[in-house]
Short mmCIF file of C-alpha atoms and ligand atoms in Angstrom, two decimals:
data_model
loop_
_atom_site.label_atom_id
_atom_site.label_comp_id
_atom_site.label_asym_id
_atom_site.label_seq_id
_atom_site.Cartn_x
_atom_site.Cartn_y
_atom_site.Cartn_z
CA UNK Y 24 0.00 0.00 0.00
CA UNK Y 25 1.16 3.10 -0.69
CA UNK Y 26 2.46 5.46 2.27
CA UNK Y 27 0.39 8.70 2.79
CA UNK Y 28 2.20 12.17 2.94
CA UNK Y 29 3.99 13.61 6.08
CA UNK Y 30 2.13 16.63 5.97
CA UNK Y 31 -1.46 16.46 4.89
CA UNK Y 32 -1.65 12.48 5.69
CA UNK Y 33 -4.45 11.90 2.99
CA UNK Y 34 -2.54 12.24 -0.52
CA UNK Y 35 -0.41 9.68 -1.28
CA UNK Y 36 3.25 10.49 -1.03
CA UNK Y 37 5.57 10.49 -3.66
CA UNK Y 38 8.31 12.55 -3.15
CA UNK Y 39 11.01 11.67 -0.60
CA UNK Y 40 13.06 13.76 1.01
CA UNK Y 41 15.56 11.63 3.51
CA UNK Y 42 17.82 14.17 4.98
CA UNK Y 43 14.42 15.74 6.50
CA UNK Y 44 12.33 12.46 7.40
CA UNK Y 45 9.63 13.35 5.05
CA UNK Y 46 7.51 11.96 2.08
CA UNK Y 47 5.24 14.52 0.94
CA UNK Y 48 2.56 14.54 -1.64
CA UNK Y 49 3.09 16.61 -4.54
CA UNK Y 50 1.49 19.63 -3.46
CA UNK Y 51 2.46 19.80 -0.06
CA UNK Y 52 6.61 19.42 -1.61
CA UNK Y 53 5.53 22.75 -3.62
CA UNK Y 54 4.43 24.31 -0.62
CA UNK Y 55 8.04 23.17 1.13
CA UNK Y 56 9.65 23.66 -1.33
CA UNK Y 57 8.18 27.68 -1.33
CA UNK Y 58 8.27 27.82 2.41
CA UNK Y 59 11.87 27.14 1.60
CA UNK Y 60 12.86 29.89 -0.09
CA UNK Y 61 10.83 32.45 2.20
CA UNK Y 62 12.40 31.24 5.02
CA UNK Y 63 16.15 31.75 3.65
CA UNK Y 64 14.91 35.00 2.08
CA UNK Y 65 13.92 36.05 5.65
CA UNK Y 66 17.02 34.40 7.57
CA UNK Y 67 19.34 36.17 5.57
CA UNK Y 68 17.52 39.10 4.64
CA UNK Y 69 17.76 39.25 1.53
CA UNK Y 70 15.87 42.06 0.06
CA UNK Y 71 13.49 44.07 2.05
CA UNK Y 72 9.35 44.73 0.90
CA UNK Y 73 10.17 48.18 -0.94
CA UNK Y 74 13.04 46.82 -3.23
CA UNK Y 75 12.34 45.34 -6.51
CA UNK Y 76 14.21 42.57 -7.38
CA UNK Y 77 15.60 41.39 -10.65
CA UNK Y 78 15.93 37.29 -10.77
CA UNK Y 79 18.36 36.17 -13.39
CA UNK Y 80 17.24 33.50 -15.40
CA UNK Y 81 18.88 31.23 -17.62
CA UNK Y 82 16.22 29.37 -19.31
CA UNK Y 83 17.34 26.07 -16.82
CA UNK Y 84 15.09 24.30 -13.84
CA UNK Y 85 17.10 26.47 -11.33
CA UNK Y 86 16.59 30.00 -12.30
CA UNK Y 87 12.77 29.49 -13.65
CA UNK Y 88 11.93 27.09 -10.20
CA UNK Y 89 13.43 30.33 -8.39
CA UNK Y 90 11.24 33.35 -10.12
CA UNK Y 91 8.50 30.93 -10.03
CA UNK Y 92 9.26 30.25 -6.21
CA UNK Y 93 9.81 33.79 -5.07
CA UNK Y 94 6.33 35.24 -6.87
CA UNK Y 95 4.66 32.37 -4.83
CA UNK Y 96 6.37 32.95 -1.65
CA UNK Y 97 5.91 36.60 -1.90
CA UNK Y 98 3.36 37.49 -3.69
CA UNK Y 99 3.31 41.61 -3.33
CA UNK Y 100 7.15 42.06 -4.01
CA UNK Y 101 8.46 43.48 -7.18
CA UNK Y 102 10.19 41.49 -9.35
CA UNK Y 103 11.52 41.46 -12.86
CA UNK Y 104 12.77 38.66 -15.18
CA UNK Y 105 16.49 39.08 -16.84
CA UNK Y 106 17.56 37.47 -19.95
CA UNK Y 107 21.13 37.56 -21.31
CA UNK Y 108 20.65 36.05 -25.10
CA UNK Y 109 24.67 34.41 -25.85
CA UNK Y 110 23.95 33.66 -29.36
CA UNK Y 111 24.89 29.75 -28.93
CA UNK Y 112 22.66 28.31 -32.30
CA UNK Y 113 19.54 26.98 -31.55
CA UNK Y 114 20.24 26.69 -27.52
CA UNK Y 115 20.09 30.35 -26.90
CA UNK Y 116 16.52 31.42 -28.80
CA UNK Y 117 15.15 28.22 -27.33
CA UNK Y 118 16.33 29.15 -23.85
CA UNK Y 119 14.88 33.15 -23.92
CA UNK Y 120 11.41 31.12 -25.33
CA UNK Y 121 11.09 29.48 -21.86
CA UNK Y 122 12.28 32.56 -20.04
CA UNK Y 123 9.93 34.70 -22.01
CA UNK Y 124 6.92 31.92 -21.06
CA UNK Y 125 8.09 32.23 -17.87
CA UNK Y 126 7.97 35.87 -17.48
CA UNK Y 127 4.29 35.59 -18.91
CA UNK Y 128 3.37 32.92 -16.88
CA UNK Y 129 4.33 34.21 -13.09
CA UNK Y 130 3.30 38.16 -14.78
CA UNK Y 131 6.66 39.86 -14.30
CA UNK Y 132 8.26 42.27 -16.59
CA UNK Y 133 11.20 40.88 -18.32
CA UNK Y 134 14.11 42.60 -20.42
CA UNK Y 135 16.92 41.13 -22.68
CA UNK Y 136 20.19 41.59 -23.19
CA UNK Y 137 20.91 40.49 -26.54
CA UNK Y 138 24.70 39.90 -27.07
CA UNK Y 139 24.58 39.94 -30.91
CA UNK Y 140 22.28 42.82 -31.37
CA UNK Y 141 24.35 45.26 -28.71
CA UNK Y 142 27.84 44.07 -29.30
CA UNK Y 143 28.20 42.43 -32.28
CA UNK Y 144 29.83 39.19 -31.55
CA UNK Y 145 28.36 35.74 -29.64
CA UNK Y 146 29.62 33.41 -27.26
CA UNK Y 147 30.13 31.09 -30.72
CA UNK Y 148 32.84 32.93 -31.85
CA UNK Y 149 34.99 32.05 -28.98
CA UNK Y 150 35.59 28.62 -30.27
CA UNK Y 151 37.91 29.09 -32.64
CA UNK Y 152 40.00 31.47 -30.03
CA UNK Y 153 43.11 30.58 -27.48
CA UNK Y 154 39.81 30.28 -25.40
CA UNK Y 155 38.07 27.52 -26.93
CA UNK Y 156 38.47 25.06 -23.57
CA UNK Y 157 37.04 27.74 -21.72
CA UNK Y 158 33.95 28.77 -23.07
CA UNK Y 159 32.21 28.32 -20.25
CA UNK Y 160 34.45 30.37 -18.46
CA UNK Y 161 33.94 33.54 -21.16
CA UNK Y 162 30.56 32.36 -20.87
CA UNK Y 163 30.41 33.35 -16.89
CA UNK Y 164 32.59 36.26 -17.35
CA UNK Y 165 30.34 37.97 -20.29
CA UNK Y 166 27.06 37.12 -18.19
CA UNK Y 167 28.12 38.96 -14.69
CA UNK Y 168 28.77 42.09 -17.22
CA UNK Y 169 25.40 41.86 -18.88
CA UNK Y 170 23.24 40.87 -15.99
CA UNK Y 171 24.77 44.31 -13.78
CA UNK Y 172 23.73 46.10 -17.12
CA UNK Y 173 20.23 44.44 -17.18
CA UNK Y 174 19.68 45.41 -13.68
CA UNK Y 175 20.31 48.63 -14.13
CA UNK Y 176 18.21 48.82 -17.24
CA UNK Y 177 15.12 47.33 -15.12
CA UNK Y 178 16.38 49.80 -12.40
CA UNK Y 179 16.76 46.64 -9.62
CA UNK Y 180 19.57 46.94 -7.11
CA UNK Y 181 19.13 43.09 -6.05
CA UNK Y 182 19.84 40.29 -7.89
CA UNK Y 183 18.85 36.90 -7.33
CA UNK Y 184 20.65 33.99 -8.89
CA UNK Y 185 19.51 30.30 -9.16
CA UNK Y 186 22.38 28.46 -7.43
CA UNK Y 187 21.67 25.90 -5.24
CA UNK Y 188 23.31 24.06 -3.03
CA UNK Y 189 25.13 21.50 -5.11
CA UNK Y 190 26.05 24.21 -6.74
CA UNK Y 191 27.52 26.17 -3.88
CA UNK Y 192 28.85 22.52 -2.43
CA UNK Y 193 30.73 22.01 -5.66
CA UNK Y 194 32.24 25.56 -6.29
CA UNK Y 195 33.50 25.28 -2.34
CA UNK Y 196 34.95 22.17 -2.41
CA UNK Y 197 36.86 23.21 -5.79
CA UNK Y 198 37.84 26.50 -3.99
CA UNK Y 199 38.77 24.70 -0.94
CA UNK Y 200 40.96 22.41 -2.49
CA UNK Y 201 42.78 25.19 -4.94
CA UNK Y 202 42.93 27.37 -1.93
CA UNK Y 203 41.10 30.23 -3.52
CA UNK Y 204 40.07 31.73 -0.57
CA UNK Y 205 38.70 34.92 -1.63
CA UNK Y 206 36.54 33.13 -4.41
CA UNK Y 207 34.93 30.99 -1.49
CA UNK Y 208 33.97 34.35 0.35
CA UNK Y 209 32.12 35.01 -2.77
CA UNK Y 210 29.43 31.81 -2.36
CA UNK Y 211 27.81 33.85 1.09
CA UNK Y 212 24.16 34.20 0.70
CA UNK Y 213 24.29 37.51 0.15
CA UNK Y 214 26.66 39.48 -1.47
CA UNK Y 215 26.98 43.23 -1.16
CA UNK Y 216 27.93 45.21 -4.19
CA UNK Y 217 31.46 45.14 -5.00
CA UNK Y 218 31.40 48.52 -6.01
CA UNK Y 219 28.63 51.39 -5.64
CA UNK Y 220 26.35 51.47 -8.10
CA UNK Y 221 26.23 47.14 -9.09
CA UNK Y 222 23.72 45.24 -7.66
CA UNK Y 223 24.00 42.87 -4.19
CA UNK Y 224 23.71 39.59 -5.35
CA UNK Y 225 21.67 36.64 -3.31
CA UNK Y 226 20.80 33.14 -3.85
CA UNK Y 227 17.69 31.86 -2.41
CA UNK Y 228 18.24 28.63 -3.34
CA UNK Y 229 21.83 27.89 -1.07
CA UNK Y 230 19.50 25.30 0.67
CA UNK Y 231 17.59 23.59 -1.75
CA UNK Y 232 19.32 20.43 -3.19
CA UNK Y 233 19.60 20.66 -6.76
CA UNK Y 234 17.26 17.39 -7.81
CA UNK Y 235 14.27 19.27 -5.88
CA UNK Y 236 14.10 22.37 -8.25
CA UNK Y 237 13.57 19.74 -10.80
CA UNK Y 238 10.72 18.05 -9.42
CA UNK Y 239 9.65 21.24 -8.50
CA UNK Y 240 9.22 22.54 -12.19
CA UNK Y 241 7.51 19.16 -13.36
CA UNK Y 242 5.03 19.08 -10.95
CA UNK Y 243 4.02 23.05 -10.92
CA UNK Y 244 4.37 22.38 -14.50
CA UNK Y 245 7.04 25.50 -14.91
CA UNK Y 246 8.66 26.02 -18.18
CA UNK Y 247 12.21 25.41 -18.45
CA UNK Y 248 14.82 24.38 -21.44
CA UNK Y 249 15.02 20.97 -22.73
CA UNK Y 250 18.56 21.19 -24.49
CA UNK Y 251 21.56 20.96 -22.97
CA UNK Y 252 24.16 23.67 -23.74
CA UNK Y 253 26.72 22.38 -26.17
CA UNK Y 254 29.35 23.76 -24.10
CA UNK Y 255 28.53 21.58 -21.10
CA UNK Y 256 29.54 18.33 -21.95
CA UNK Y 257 32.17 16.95 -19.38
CA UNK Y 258 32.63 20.07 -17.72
CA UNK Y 259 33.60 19.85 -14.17
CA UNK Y 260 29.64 20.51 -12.71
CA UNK Y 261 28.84 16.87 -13.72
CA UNK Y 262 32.16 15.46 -11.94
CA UNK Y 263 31.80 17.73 -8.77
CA UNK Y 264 27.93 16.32 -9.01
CA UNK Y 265 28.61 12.90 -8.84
CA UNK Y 266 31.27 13.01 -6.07
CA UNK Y 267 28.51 14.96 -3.76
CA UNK Y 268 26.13 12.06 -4.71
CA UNK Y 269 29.13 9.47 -3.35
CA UNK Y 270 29.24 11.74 -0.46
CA UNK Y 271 26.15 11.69 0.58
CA UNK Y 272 24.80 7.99 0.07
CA UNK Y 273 25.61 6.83 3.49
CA UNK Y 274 24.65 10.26 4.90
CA UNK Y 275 21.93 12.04 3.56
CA UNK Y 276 22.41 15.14 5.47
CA UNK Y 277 26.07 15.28 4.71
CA UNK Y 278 25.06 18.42 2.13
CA UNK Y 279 23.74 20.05 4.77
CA UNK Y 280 26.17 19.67 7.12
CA UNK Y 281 28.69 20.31 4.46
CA UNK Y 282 26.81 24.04 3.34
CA UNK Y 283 26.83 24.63 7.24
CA UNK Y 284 30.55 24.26 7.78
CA UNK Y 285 31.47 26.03 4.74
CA UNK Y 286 29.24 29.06 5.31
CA UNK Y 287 30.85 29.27 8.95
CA UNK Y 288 34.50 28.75 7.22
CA UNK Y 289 33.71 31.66 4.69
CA UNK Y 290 32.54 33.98 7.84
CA UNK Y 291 35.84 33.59 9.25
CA UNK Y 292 37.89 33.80 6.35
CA UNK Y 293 36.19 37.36 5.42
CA UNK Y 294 37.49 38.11 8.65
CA UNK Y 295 40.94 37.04 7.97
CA UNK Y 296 41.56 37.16 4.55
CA UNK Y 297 42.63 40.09 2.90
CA UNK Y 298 40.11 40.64 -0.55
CA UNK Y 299 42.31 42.16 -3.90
CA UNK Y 300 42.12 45.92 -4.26
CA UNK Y 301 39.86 46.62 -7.39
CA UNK Y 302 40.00 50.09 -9.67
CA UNK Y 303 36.53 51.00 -11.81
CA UNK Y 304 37.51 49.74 -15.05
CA UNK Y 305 38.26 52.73 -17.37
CA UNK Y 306 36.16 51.48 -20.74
CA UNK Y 307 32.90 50.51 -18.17
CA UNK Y 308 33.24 51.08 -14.49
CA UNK Y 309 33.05 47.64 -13.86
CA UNK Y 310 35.16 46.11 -11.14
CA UNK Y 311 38.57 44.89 -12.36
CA UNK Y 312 42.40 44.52 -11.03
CA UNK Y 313 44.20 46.66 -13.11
CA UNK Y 314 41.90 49.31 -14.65
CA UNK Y 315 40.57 46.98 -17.58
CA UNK Y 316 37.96 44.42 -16.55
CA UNK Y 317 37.57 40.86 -17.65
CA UNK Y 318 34.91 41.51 -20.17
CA UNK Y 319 35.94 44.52 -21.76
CA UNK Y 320 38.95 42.54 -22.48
CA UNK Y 321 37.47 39.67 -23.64
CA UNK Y 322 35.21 41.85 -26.02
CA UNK Y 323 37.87 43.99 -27.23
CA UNK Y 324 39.68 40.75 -27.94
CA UNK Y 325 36.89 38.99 -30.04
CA UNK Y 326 36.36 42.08 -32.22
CA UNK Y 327 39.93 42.04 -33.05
CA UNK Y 328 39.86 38.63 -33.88
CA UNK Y 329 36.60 38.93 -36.34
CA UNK Y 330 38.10 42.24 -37.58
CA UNK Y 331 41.20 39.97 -38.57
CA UNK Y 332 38.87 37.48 -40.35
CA UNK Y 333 37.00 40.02 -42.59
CA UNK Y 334 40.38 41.65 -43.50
CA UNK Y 335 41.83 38.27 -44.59
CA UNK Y 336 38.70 37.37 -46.70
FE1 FES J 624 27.32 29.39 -20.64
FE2 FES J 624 26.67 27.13 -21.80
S1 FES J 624 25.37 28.69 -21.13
S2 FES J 624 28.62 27.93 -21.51
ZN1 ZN J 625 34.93 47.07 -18.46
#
């Protein structure tokens, strides 16, 4: 016979949740699933009533689980979808379609930030560059840019992001392990603005294991992307993935306890460690080491390349 649900005790249950105890019944996951993110919104305090906030999404079960989330669990706050369009064929336009559903869907305004249109170039033309083994690298550095341009086009000071916590688990133990200990500051909940004027970023989703956004868009039927992004293939995600997944079999809280060790780690590293001095970057104002930052070089770099290409035809 089937086992009823934790919480309501007449549905039968069908999701189960070991590191909790539970087995809940689709609707009642949705609802802890919600609760979720309010309560981590509140515990870390995230954004306050007045402030509109811009959620970045990606077109993936993350990001659109997150906006979808957030309108539920607050349903009088502001909030406004953000796009960044790469121009990877097919994956990109088919991405923004479930974003723009999305948007529609959960009623929030939602601007673009077409790559192509505004500078010219896509994340494509990368691949035939001294960067073409780290796309997805270019591919993080370009979208930081755009999304701090977004949000100031919507006119949101907070961003929310859709990392979870394998996520965070996976970029910490990496970080741990290289001993980059001022990128493992950067996975705190909340992140204040690096410089005045760009956004603080926060990430509702630090406590939700990664599998439960999933389920989460399947059964509140949310629309996300159903391609993979050529660029992913055997990246490190999928290796740090299955090691939690090892990791956790004969402890299912062992994400839990590892997100609560790390988070205490990072508070007393931000004590200790000493953060790089930054400069506005001269071309943008962007944040950067030495006066240029990482995506104006990147872009000035790509344009020199294509310029090369159209001379030589
Ligand atoms: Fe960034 Fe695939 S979306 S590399
Ligand atoms: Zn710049």
């Amino acid at each position: 016979m089937p086992i009823k649900c934790r919480k309501c005790h007449s549905a039968d249950a069908e999701i189960s949740l070991p590191y909790a105890g539970l087995s809940l019944c689709p609707e009642c996951f949705l609802d802890y699933y919600v609760k979720r993110i309010k309560r981590t919104v509140e515990k870390y305090r995230m954004f306050r009533e007045d402030e509109p906030v811009g959620v970045a999404i990606s077109g993936g079960k993350d990001s659109a689980a997150l906006l979808h989330g957030l309108r539920r669990a607050f349903p009088d706050q502001e909030f406004v979808g953000l796009y960044v369009n790469l121009g990877i064929p097919e994956y990109s336009d088919h991405c923004q379609e479930k974003a723009e559903k999305l948007a529609d869907l959960v009623d929030v305004e939602f601007h673009v930030f077409d790559l192509k249109k505004e500078e010219g170039i896509s994340l494509n033309d990368f691949r035939r560059t001294v960067f073409k083994k780290k796309i997805c690298s270019v591919c993080g550095t370009i979208k930081r840019h755009t999304f701090e341009e977004l949000a100031k086009r919507a006119g949101v000071k907070v961003l929310a992001t859709g990392h979870n916590m394998d996520d965070i688990l996976g970029f910490m133990f990496n970080n741990f392990f290289s001993g980059q200990w001022p990128q493992l500051i950067r996975l705190k909940p909340v992140l204040p603005p690096p410089t005045p004027g760009l956004t603080r970023k926060i990430k509702p989703l630090i406590r939700t294991p990664e599998r439960e956004s999933l389920l989460y868009c399947l059964y509140a039927e949310v629309p996300f992307r159903e391609m993979d992004c050529p660029y992913s293939r055997g990246t490190k995600t999928k290796e740090r993935l299955r090691m939690l997944e090892t990791l956790s079999q004969d402890n299912p809280n062992f994400r839990h306890q590892a997100l609560r060790i790390f988070l205490k780690l990072s508070k007393i590293l931000e004590r200790d460690i000493e953060q790089p001095s930054i400069v506005p970057c001269t071309n943008c104002g962007f944040p950067s080491l030495n006066g240029t930052c990482a995506y104006c070089k990147r872009i000035a770099y790509i344009k020199k390349v294509l310029s090369k290409d159209t001379e030589e035809k």
